[in-house]
mmCIF file of C-alpha atoms in Angstrom:
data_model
loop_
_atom_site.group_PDB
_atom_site.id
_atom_site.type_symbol
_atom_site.label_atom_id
_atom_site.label_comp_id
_atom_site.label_asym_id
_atom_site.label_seq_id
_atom_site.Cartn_x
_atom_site.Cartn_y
_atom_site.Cartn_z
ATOM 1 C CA UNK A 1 -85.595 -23.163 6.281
ATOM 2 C CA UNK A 2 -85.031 -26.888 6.139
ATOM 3 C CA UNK A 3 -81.706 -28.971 6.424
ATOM 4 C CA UNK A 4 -82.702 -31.290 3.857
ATOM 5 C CA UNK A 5 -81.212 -29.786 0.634
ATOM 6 C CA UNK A 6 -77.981 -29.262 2.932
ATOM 7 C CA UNK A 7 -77.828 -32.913 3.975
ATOM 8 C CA UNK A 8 -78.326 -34.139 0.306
ATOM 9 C CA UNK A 9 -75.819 -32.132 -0.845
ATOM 10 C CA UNK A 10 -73.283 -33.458 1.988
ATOM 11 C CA UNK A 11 -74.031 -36.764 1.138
ATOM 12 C CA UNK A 12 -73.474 -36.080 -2.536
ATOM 13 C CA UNK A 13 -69.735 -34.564 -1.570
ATOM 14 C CA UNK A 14 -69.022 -37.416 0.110
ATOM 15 C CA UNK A 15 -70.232 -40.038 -2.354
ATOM 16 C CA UNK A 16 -68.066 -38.670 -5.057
ATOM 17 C CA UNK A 17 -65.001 -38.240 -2.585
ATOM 18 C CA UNK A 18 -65.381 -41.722 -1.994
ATOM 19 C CA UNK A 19 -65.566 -42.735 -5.950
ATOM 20 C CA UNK A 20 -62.078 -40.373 -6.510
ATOM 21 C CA UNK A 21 -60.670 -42.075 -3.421
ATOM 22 C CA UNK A 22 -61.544 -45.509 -5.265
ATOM 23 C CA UNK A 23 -60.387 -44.531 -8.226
ATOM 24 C CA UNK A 24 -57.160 -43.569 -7.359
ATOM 25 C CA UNK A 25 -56.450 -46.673 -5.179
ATOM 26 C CA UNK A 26 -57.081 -48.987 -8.822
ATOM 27 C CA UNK A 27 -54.749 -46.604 -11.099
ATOM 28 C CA UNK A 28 -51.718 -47.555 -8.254
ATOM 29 C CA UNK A 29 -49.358 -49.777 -9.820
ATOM 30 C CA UNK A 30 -47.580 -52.040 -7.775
ATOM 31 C CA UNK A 31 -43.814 -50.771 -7.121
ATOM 32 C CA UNK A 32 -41.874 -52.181 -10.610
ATOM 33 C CA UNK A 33 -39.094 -54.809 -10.678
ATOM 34 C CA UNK A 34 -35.486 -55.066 -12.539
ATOM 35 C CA UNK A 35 -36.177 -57.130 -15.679
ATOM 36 C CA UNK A 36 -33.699 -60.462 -16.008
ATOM 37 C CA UNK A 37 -30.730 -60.120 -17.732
ATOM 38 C CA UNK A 38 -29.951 -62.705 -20.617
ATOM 39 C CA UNK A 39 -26.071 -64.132 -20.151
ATOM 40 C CA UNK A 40 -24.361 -66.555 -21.975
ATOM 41 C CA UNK A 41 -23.102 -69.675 -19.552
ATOM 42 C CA UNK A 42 -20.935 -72.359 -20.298
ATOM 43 C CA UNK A 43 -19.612 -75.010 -17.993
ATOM 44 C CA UNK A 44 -15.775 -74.649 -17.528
ATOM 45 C CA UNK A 45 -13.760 -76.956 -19.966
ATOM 46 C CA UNK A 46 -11.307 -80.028 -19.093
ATOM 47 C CA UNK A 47 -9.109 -79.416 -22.221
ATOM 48 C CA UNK A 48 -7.995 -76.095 -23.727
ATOM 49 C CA UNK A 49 -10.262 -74.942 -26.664
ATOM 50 C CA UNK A 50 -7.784 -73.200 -28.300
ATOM 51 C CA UNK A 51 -5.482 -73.297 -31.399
ATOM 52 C CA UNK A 52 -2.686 -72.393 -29.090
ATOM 53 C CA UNK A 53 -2.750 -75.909 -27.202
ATOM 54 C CA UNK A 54 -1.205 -77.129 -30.658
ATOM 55 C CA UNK A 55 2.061 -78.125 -31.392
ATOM 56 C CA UNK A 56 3.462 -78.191 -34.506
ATOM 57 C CA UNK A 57 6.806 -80.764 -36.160
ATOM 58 C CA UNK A 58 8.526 -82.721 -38.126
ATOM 59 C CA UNK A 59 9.467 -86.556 -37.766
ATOM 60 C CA UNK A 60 12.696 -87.619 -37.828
ATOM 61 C CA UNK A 61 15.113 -90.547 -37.091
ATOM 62 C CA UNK A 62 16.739 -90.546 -33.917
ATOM 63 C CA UNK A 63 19.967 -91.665 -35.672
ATOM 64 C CA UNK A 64 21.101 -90.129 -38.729
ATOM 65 C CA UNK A 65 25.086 -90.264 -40.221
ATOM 66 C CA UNK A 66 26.789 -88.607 -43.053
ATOM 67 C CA UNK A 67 29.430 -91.209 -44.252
ATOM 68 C CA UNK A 68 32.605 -89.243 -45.214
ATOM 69 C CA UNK A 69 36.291 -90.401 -45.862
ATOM 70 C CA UNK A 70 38.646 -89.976 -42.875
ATOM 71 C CA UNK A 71 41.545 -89.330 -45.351
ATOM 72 C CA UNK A 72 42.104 -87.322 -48.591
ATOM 73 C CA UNK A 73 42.082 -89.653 -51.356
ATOM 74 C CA UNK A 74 40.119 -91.170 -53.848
ATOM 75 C CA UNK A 75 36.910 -93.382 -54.558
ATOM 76 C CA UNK A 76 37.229 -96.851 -55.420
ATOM 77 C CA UNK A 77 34.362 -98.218 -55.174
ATOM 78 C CA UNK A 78 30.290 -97.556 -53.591
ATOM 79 C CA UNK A 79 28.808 -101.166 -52.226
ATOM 80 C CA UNK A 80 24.996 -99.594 -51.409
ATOM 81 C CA UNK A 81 22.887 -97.271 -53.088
ATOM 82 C CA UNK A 82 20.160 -95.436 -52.308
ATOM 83 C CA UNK A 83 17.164 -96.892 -50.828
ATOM 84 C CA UNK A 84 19.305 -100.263 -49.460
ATOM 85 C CA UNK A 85 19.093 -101.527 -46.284
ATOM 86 C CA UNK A 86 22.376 -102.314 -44.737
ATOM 87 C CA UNK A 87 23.063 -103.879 -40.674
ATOM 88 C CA UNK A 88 25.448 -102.321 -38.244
ATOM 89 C CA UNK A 89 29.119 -102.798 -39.407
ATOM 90 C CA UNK A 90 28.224 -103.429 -43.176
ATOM 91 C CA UNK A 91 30.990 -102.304 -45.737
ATOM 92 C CA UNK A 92 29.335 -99.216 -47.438
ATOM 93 C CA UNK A 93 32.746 -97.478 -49.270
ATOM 94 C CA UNK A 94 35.969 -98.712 -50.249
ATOM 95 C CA UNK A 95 38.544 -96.178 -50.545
ATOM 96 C CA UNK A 96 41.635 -96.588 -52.412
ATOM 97 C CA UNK A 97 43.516 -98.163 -49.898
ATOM 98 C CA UNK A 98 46.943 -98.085 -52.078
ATOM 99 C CA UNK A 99 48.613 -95.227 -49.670
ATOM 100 C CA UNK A 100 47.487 -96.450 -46.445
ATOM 101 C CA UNK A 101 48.964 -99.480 -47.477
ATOM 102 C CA UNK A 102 52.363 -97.999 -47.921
ATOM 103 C CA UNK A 103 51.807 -96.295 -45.489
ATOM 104 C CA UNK A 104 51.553 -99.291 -42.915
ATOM 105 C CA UNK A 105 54.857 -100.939 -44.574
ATOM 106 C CA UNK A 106 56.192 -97.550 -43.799
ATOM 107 C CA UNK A 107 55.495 -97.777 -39.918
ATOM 108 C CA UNK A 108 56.426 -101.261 -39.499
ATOM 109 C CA UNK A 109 59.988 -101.217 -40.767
ATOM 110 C CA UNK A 110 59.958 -97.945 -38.422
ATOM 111 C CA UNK A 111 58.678 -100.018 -35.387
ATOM 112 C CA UNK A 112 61.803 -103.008 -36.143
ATOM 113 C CA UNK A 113 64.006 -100.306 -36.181
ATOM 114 C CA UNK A 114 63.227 -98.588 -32.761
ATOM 115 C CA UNK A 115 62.901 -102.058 -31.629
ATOM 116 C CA UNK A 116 66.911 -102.894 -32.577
ATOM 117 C CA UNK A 117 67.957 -99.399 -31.279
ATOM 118 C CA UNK A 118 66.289 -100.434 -27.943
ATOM 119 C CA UNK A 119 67.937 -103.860 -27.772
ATOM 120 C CA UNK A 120 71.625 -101.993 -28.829
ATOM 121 C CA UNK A 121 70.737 -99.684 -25.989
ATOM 122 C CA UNK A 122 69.897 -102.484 -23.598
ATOM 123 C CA UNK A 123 73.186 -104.087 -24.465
ATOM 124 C CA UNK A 124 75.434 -100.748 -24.048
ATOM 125 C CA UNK A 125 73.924 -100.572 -20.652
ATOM 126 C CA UNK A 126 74.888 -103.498 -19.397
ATOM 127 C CA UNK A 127 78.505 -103.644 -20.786
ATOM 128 C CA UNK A 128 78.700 -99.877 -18.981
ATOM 129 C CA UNK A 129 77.375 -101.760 -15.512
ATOM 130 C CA UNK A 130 79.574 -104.051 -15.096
ATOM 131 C CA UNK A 131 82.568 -101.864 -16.289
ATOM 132 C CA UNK A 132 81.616 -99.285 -13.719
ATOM 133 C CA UNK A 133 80.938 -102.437 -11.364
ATOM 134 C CA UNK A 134 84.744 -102.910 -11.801
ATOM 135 C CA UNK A 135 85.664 -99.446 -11.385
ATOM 136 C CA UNK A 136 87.040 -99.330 -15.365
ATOM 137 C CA UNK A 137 84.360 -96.574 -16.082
ATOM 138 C CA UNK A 138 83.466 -93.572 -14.323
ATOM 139 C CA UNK A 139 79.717 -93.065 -13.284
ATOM 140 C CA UNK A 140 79.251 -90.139 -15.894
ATOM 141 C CA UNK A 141 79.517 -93.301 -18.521
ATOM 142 C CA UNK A 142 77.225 -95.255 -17.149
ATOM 143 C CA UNK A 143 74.657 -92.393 -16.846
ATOM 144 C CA UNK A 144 75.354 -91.706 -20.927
ATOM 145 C CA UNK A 145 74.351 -95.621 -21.620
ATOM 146 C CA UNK A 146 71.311 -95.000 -19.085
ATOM 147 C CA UNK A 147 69.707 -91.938 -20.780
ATOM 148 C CA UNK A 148 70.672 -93.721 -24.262
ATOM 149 C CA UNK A 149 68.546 -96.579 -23.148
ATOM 150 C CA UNK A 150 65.915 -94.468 -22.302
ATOM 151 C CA UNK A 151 65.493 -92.549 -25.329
ATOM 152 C CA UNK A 152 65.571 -95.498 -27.373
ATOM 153 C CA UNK A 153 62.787 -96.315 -25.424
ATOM 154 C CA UNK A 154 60.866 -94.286 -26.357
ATOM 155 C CA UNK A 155 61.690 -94.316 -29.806
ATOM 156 C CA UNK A 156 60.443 -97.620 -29.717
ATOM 157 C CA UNK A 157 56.783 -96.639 -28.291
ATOM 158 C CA UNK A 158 56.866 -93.950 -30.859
ATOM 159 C CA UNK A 159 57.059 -95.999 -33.697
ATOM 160 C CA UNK A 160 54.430 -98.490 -32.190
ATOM 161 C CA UNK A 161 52.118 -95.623 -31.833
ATOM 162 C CA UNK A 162 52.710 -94.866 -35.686
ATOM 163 C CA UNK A 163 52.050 -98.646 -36.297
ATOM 164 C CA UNK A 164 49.079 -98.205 -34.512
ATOM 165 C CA UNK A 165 48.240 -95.225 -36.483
ATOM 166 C CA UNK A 166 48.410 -96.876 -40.268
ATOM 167 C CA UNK A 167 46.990 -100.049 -39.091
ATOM 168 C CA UNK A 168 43.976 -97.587 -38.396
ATOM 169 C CA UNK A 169 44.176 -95.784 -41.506
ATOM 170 C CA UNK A 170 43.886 -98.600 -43.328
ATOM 171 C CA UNK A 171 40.981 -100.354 -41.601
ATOM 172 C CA UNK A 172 39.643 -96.326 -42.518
ATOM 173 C CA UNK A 173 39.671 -96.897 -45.992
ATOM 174 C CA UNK A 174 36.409 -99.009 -45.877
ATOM 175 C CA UNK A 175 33.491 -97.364 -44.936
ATOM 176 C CA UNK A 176 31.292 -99.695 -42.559
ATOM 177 C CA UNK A 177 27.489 -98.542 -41.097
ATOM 178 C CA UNK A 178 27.731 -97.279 -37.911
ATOM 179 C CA UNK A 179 24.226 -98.640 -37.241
ATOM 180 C CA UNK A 180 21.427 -100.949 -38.875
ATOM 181 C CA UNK A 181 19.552 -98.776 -41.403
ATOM 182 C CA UNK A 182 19.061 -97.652 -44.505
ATOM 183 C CA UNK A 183 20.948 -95.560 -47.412
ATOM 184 C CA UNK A 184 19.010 -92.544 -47.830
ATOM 185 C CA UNK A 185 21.661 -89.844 -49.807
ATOM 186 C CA UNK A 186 24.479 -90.609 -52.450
ATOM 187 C CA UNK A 187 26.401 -87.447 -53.290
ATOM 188 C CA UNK A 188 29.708 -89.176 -54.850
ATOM 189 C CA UNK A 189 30.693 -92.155 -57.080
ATOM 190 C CA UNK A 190 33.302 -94.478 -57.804
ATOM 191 C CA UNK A 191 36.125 -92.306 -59.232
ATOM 192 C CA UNK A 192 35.701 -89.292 -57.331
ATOM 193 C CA UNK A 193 38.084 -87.756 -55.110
ATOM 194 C CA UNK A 194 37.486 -86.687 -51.540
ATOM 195 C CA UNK A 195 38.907 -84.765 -48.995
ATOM 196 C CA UNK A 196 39.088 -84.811 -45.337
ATOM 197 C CA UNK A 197 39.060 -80.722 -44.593
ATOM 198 C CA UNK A 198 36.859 -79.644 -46.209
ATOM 199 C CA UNK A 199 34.520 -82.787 -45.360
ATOM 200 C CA UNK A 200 33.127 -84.122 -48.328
ATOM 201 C CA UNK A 201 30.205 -86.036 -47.807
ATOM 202 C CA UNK A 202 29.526 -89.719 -49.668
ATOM 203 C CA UNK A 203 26.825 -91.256 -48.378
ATOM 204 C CA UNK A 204 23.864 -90.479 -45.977
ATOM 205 C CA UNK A 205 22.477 -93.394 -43.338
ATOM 206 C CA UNK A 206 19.000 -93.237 -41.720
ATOM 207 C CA UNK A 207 17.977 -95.675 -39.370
ATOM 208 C CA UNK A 208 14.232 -95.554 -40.126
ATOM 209 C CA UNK A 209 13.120 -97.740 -37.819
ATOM 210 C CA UNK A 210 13.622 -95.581 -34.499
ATOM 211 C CA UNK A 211 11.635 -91.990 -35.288
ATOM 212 C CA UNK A 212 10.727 -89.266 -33.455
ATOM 213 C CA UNK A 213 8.410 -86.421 -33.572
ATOM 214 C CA UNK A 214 10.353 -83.085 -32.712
ATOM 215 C CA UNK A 215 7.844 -80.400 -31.702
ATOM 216 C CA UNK A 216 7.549 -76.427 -31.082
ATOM 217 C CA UNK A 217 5.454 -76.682 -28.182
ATOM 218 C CA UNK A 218 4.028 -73.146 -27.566
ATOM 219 C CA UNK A 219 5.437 -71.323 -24.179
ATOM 220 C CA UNK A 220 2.411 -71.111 -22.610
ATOM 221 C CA UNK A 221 1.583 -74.843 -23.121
ATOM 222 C CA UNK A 222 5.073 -76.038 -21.726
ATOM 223 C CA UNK A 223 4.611 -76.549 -18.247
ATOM 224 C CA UNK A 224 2.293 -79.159 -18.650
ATOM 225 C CA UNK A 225 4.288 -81.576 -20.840
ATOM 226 C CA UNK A 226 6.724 -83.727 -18.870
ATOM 227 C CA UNK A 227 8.814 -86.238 -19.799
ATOM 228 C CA UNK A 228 7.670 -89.388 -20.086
ATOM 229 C CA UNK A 229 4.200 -88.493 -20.737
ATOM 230 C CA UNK A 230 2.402 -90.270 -23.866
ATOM 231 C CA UNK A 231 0.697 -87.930 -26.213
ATOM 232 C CA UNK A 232 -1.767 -88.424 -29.440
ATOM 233 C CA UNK A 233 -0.929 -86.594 -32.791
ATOM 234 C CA UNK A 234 -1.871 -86.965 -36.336
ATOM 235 C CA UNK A 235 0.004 -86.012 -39.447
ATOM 236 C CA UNK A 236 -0.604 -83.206 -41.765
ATOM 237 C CA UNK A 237 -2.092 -83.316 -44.204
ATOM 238 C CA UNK A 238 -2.986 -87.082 -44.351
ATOM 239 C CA UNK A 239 -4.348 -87.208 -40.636
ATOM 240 C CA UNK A 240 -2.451 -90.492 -39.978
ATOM 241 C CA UNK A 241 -2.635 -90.822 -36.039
ATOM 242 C CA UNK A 242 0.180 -91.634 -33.803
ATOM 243 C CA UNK A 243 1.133 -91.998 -30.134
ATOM 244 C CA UNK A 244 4.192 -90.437 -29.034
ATOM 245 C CA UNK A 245 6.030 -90.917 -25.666
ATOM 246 C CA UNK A 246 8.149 -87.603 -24.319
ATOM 247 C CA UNK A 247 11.745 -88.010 -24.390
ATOM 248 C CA UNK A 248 13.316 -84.565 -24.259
ATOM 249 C CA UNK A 249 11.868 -81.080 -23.151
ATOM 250 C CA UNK A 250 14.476 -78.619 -23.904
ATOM 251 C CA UNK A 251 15.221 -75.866 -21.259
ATOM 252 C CA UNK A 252 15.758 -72.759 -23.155
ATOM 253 C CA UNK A 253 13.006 -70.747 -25.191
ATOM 254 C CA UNK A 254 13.102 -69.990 -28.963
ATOM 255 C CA UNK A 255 13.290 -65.949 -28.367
ATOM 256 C CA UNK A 256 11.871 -65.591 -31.907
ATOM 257 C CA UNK A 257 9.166 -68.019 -32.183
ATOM 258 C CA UNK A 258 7.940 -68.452 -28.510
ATOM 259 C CA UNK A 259 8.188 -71.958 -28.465
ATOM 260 C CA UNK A 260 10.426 -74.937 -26.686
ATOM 261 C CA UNK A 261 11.381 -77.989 -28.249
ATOM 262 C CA UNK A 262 10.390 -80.931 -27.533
ATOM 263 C CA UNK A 263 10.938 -84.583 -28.791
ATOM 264 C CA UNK A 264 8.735 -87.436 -28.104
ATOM 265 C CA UNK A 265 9.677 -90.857 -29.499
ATOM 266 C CA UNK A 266 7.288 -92.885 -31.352
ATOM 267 C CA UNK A 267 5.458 -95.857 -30.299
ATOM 268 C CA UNK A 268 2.584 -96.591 -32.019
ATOM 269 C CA UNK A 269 1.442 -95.423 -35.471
ATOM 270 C CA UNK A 270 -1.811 -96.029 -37.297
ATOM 271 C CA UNK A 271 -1.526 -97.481 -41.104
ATOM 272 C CA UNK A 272 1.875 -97.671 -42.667
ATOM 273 C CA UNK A 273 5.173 -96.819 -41.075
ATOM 274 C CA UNK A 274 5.754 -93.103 -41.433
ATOM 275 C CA UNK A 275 9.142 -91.497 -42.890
ATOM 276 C CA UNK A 276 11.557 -88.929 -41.940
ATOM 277 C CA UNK A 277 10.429 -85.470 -42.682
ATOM 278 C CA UNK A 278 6.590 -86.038 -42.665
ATOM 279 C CA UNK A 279 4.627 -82.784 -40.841
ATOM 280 C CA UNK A 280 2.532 -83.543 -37.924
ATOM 281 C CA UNK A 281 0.875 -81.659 -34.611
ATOM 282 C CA UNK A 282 -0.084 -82.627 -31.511
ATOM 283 C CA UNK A 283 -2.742 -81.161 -29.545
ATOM 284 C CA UNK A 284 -1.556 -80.131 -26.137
ATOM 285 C CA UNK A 285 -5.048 -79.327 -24.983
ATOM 286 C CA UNK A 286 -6.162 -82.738 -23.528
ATOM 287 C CA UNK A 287 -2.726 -83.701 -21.507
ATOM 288 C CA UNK A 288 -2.823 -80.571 -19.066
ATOM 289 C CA UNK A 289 -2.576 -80.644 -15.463
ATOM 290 C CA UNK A 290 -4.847 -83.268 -13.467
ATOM 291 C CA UNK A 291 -7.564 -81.452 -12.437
ATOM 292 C CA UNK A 292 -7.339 -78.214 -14.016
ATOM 293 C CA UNK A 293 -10.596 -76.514 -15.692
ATOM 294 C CA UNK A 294 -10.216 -73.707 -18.439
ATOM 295 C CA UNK A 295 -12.466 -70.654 -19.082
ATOM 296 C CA UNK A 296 -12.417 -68.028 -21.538
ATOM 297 C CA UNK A 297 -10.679 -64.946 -19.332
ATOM 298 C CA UNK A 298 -13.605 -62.707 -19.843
ATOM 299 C CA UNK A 299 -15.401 -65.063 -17.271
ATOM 300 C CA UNK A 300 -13.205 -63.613 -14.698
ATOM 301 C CA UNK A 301 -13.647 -60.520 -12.076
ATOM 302 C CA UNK A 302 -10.987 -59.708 -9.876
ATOM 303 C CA UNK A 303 -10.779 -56.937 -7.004
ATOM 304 C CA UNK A 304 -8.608 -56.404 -3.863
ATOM 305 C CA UNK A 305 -11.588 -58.781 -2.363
ATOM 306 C CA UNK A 306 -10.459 -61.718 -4.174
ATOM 307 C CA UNK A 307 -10.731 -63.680 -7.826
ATOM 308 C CA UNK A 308 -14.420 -64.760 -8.383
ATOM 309 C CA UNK A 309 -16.120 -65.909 -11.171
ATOM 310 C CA UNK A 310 -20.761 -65.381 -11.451
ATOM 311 C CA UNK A 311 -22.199 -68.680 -11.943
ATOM 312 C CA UNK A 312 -25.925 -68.372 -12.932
ATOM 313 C CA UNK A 313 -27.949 -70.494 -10.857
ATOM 314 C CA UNK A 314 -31.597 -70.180 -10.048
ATOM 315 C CA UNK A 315 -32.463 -67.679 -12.057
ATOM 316 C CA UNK A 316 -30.414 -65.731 -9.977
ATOM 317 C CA UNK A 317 -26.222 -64.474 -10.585
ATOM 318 C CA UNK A 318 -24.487 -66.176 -7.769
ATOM 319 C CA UNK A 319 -20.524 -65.500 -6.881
ATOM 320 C CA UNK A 320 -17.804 -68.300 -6.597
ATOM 321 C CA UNK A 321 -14.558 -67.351 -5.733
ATOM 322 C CA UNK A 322 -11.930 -69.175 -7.687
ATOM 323 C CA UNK A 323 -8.410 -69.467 -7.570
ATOM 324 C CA UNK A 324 -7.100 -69.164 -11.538
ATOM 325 C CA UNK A 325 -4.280 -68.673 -13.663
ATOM 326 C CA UNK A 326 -3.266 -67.321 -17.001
ATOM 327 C CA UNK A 327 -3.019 -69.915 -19.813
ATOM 328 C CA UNK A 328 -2.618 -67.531 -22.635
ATOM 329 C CA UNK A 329 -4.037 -63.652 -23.264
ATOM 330 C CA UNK A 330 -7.511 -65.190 -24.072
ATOM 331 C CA UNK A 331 -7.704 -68.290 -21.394
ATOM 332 C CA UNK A 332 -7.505 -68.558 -17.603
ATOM 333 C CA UNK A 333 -7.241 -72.359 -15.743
ATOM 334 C CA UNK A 334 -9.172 -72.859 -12.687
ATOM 335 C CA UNK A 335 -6.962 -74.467 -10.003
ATOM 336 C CA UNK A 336 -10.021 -74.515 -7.222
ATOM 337 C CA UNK A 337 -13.288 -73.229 -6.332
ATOM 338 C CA UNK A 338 -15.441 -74.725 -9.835
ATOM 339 C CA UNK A 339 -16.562 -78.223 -10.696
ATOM 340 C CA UNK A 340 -17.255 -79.313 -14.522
ATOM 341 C CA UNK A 341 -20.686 -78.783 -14.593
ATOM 342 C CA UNK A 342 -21.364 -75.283 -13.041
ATOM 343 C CA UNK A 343 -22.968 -72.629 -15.480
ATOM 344 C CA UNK A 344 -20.545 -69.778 -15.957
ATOM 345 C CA UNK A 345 -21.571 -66.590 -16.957
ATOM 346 C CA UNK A 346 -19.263 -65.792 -19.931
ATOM 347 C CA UNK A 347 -19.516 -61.837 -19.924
ATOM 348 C CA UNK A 348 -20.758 -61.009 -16.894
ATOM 349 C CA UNK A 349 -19.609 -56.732 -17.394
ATOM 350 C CA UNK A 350 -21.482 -54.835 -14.377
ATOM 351 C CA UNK A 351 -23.422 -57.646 -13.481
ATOM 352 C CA UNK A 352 -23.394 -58.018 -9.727
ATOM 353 C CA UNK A 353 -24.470 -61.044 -7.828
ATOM 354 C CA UNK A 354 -27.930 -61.299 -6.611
ATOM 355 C CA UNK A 355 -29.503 -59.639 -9.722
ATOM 356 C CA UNK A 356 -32.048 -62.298 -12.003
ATOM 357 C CA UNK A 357 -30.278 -63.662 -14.534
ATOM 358 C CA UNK A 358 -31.530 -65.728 -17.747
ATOM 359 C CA UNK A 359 -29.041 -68.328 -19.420
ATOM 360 C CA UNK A 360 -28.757 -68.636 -22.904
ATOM 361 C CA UNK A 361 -28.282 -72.250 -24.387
ATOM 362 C CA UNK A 362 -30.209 -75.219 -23.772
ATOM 363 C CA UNK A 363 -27.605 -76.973 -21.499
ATOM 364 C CA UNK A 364 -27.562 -73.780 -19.461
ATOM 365 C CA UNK A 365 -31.192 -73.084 -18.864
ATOM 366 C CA UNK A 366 -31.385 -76.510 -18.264
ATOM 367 C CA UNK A 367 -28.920 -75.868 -14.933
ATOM 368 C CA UNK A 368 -30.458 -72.793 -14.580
ATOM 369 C CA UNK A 369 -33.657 -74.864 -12.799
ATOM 370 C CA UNK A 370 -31.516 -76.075 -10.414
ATOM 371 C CA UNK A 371 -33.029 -74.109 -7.163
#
């Protein structure tokens, strides 16, 4: 019998071995990859984006007085109304001065008085000296025109201070402004009568030209103001803009509201003067520490490694540890370890560093090209 049909058929067996073999080598598919993961990026911030950077007040004058009469009596007469502008030491409210008159007549026929019983005194005392000089007196006499001198003394400086006292209450019964400003209140007229206790109140002074902003400055925020520091603020509603200069940071909290007061005097103001009582804010987000960068606190990851935040760089997530702290419960600041312009992944959940990365927004994917 002949090989040939056996060798054809070999060859056939081995021709299609090598076609399966061939075939199986082009449906391989090269081993697959992890697809990039979109994340939002945003460079960290120099001022706090956030409503709570924002300080809410009032303005007021620095110097403010309620004019009220120092003595019960009565009203004679009102020399400024409302709306008048009066200098320091102006007559504002006469007050019938009839009683403190009599009242000073009173006192100074007291003071003559005291003033002959101490001469009288004098006079007994020396008589009793040079009787018990001569030995005509015994010393318990001379003691008795001693002690009478003495309390006529002070009888004397009694009645001086009661001089003293009426010359006052008279000079009281004018009213005079204790500082340049102007009349703001009226609450009594000519007529009326007044009493000490109770205070009854008869006139109100501002001094309008020296204001102040007085501010709730959220908790949070307070560290960061100091005194001294200069501040920008506009009013509410009409958006005038101001400059303010810290003056006072309290050093207690408001336990209800959160806040600490602050007042900042003003020294420069856009427009027309403002007035007492206008609302204003002040945005606390610009004037925080030198240096410091914000980021939402989602950005963060924290372990017993460290602090880090995933910058995305290169297509790629890439760790930078960061020394932060909390601002408020929805913002971190960044004390080291960023610069302004790295790309921050925003949400980074399981994200680990190392895995490809693609940044959404056109300022990110533009950083994103950076090798």
């Amino acid at each position: 019998m002949s090989l040939t049909p056996f060798r054809t058929l070999a060859a056939a067996a081995l021709a299609a071995l090598a076609a399966c073999s061939a075939r199986a080598e082009k449906a391989a598919l090269p081993p697959a990859s992890a697809a990039p993961r979109a994340v939002r990026v945003a460079r960290p911030s120099g001022r706090l984006e956030t409503a709570l950077a924002r300080a809410t007040g009032t303005v007021r004058a620095r110097e403010e007085a309620t004019l009220s009469a120092r003595a019960n009596g009565q009203v004679r007469r009102i020399l400024a109304d409302v709306g008048a502008r009066v200098r320091a030491g102006a007559p504002l409210v006469e007050m019938d001065p009839v009683p403190a008159e009599i009242g000073l007549e009173n006192a100074r026929a007291l003071e003559r008085l005291a003033a002959a019983g101490l001469a009288e005194a004098e006079r007994e005392l020396a008589r009793s000296r040079v009787l018990h000089d001569q030995g005509s007196v015994p010393p318990a006499v001379l003691e008795k025109a001693q002690t009478g001198r003495d309390l006529a003394a002070a009888q004397r400086d009694q009645a001086r201070a009661a001089l003293r006292a009426a010359e006052r209450a008279l000079a009281d019964a004018t009213l005079t402004a204790p500082f340049a400003g102007v009349v703001t209140a009226r609450f009594r007229a000519a007529g009326d009568t007044v009493t000490m206790m109770p205070v009854t109140p008869i006139l109100v002074l501002t001094d309008v030209d020296r204001l102040e902003a007085r501010l709730a400055v959220p908790e949070a925020v307070e560290p960061w103001v100091k005194v001294g520091q200069r501040v920008e603020g506009a009013t509410t509603p009409a958006g005038q803009r101001f400059e303010a200069r810290v003056r006072v940071k309290n050093a207690v909290v408001d336990p209800a509201a959160r806040t600490v007061e602050v007042l900042a005097d003003l020294v420069r103001v856009e427009g027309p003067p403002l007035r007492p009582g206008t609302l204003l804010s002040v945005d606390f987000g610009a004037f925080g520490e030198k240096g410091a960068l914000f980021l939402p606190a989602t950005a963060l990851r924290s372990g017993p490694e460290g602090t880090w935040v995933l910058l995305a760089v290169g297509g790629r997530a890439e760790r930078r540890d960061v020394t932060a702290t909390p601002v408020n419960p929805g913002t971190v600041a960044i004390r080291s370890g960023l610069s302004a312009s790295d790309p921050v992944v925003l949400d980074p959940g399981a994200l680990a560093p190392g895995e490809a990365v693609v940044a959404l927004g056109d300022e990110a994917a533009q950083r994103q090209e950076r090798p």
